[in-house]
CSV table of N, CA and C and ligand atoms in Angstrom, one decimal:
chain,number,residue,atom,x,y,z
A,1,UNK,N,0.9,-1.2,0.0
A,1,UNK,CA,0.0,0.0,0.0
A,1,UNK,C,0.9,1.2,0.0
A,2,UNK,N,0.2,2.6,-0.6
A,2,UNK,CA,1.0,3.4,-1.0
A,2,UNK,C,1.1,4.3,0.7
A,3,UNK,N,2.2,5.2,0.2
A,3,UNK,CA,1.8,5.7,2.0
A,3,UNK,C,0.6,6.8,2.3
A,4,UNK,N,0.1,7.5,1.4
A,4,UNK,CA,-0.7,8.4,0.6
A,4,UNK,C,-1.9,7.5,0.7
A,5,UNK,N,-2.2,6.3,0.3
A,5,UNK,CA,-3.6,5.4,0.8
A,5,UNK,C,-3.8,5.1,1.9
A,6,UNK,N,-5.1,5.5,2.0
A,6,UNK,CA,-6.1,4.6,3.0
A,6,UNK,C,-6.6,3.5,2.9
A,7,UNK,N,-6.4,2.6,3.3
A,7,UNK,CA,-7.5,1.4,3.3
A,7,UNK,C,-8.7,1.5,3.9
A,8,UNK,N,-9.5,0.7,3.7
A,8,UNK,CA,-10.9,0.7,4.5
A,8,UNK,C,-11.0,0.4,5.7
A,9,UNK,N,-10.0,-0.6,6.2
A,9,UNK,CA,-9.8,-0.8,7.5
A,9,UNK,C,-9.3,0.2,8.5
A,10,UNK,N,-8.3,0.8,7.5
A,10,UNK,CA,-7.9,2.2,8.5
A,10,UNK,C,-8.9,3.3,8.8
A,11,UNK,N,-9.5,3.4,7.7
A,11,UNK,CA,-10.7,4.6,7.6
A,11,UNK,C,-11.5,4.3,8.5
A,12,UNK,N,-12.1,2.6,8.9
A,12,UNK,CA,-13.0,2.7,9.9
A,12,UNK,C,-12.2,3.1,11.3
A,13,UNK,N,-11.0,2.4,11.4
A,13,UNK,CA,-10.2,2.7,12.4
A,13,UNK,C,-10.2,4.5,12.9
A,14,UNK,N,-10.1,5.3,12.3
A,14,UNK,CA,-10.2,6.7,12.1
A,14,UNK,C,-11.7,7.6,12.1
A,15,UNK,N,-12.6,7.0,11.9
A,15,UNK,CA,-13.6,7.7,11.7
A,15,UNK,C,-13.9,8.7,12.9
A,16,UNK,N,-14.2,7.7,13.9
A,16,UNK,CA,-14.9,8.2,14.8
A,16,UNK,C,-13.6,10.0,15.2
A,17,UNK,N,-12.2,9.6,15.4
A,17,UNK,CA,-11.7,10.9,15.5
A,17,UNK,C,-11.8,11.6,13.9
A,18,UNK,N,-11.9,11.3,13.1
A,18,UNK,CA,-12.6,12.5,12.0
A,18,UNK,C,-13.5,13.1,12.0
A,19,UNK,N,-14.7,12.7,12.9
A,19,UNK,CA,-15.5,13.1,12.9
A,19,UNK,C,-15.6,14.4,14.3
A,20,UNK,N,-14.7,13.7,15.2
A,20,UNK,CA,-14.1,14.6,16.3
A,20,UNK,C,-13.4,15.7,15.8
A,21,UNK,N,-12.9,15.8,14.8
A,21,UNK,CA,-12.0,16.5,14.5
A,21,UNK,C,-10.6,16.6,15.4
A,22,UNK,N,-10.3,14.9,15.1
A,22,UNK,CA,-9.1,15.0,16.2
A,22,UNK,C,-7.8,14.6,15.2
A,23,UNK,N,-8.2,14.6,14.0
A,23,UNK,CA,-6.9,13.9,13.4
A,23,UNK,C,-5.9,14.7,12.7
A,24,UNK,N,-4.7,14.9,12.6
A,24,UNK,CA,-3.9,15.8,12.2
A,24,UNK,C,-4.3,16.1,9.9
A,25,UNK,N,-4.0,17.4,10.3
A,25,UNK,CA,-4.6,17.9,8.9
A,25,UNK,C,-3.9,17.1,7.5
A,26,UNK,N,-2.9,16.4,8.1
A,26,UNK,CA,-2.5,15.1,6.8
A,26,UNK,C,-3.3,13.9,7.1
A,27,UNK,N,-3.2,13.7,8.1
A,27,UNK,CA,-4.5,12.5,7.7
A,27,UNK,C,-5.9,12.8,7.3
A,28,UNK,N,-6.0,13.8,7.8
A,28,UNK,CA,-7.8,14.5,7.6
A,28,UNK,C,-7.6,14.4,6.1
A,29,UNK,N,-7.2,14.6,5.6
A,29,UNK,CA,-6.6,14.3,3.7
A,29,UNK,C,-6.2,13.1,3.1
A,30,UNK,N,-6.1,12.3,3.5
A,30,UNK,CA,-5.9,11.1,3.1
A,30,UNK,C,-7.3,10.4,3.4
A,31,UNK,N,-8.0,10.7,4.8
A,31,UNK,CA,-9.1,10.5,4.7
A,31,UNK,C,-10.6,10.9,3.7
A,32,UNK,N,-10.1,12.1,3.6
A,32,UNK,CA,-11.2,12.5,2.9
A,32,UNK,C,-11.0,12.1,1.3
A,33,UNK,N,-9.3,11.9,0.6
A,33,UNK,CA,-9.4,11.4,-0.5
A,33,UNK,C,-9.7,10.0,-0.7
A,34,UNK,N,-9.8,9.5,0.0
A,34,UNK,CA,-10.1,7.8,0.6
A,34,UNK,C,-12.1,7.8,0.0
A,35,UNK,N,-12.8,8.9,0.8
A,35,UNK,CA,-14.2,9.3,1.1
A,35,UNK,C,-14.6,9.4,-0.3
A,36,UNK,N,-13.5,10.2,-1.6
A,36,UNK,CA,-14.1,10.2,-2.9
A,36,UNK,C,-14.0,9.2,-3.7
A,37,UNK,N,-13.6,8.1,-3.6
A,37,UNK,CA,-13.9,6.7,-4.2
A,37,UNK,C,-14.3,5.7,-3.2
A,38,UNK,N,-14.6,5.9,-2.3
A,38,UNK,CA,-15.2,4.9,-1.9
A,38,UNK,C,-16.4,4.9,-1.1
A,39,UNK,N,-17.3,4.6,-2.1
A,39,UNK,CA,-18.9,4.4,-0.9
A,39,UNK,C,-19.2,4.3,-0.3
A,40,UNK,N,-18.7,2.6,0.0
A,40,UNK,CA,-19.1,2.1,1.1
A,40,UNK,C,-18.6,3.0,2.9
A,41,UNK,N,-17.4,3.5,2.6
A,41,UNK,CA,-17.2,4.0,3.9
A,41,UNK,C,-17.9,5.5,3.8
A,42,UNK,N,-18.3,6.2,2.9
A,42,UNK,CA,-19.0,7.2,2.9
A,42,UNK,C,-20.3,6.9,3.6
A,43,UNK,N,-20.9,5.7,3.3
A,43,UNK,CA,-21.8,5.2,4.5
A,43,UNK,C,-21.6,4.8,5.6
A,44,UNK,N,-20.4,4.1,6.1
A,44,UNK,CA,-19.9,4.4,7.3
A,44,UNK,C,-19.7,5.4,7.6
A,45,UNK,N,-19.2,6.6,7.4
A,45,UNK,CA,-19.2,7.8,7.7
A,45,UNK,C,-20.7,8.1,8.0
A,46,UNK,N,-21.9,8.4,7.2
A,46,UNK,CA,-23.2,8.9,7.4
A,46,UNK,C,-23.6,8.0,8.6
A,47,UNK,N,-23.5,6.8,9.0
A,47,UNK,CA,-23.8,6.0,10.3
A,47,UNK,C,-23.2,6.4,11.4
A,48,UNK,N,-22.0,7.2,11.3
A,48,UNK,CA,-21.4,7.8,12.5
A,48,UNK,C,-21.7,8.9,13.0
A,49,UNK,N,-21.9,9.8,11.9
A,49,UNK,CA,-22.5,10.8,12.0
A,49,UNK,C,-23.7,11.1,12.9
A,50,UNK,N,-24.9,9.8,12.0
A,50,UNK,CA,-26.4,10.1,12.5
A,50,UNK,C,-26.4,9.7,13.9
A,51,UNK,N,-25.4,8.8,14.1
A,51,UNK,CA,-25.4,8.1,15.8
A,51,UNK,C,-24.7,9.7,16.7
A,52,UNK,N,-23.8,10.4,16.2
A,52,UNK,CA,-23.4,11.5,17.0
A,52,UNK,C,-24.3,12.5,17.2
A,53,UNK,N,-25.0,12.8,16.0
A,53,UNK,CA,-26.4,13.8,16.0
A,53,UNK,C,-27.5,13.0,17.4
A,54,UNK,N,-27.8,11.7,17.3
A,54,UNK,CA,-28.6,11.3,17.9
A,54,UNK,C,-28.2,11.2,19.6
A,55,UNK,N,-27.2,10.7,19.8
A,55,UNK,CA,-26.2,10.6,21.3
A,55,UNK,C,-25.8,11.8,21.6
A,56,UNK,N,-25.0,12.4,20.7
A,56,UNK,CA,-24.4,14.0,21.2
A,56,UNK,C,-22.9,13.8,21.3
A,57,UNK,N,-22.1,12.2,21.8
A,57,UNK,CA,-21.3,11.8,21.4
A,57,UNK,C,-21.1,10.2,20.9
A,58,UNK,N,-19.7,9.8,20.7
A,58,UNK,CA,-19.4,8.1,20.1
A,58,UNK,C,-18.8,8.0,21.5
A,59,UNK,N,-19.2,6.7,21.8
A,59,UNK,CA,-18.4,5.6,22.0
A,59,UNK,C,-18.5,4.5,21.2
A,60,UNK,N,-17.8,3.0,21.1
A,60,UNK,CA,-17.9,2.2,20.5
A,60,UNK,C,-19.6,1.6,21.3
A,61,UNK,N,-19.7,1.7,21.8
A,61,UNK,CA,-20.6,1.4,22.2
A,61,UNK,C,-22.5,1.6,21.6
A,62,UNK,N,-22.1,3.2,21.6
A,62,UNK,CA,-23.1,3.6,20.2
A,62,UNK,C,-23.1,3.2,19.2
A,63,UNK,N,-22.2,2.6,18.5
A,63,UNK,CA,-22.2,1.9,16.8
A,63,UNK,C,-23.5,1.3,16.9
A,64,UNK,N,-24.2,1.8,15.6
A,64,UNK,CA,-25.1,0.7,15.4
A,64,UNK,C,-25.0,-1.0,15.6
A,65,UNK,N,-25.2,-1.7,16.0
A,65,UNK,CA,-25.0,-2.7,16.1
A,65,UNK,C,-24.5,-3.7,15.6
A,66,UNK,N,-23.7,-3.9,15.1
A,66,UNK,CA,-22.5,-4.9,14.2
A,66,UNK,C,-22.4,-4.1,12.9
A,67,UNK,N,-22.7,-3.0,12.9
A,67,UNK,CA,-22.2,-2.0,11.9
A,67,UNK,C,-20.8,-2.3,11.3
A,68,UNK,N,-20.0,-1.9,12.3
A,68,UNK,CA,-18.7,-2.1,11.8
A,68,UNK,C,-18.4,-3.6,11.3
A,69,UNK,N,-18.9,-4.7,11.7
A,69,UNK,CA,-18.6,-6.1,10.9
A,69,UNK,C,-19.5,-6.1,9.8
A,70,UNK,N,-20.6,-5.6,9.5
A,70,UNK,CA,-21.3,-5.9,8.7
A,70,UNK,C,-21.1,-5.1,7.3
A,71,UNK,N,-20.3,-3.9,7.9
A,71,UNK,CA,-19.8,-3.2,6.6
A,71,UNK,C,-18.3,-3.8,6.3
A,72,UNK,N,-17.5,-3.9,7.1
A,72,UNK,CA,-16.1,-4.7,6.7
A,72,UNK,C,-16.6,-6.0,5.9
A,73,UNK,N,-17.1,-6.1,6.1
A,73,UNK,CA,-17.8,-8.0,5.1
A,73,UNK,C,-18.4,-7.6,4.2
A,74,UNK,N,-18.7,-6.2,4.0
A,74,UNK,CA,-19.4,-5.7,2.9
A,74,UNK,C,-18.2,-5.1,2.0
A,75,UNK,N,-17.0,-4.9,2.5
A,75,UNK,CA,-15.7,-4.2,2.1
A,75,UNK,C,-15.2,-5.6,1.2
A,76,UNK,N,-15.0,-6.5,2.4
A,76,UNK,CA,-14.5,-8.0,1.7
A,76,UNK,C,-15.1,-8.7,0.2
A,77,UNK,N,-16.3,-8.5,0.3
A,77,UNK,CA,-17.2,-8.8,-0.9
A,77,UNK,C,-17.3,-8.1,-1.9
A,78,UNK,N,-16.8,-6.5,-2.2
A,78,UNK,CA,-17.1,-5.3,-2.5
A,78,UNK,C,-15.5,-5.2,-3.4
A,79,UNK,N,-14.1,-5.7,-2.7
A,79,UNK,CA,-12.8,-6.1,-3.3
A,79,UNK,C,-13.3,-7.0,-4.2
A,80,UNK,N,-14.4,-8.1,-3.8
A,80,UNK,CA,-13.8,-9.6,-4.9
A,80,UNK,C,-14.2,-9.1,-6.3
A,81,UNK,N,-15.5,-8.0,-6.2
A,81,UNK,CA,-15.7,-7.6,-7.4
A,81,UNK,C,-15.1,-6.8,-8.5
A,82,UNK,N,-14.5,-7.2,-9.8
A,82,UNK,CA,-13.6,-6.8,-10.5
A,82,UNK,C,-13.8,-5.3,-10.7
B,1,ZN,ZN1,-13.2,2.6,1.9
């Protein structure tokens, strides 16, 4: 992987401080160029979001419910496709 890429795993790994606005302004960029090709974590992102609008903050605990496995298995299946 390039050092400039995100992976999907990292992005989920990061969300929740992006959304804090806790991450330094080169990652905040790598994340967001990550955000313009890829969908599926742009909906991880909108799921984080609506859970912070709703709670006021994250913990892992807030995630929707197997959110994060159910989108990573959506990631896995989402690569096999050419
Ligand atoms: Zn992604």
């Amino acid at each position: 992987m390039s050092a400039t890429e995100l992976s999907c795993r990292e992005l989920v790994e990061l969300a929740s401080d992006y959304v804090e606005r806790r991450l330094p302004l080169a990652e905040r960029t790598r994340f967001e160029m990550h955000l313009c090709y890829c969908a599926p974590c742009r909906v991880y992102l909108d799921q984080i979001r609506a859970t912070i609008a709703t709670a006021g903050r994250l913990t892992e605990d807030d995630l929707p419910a197997g959110s994060r496995e159910t989108l990573l298995a959506a990631f896995r299946e989402w690569k096999k496709t050419p």
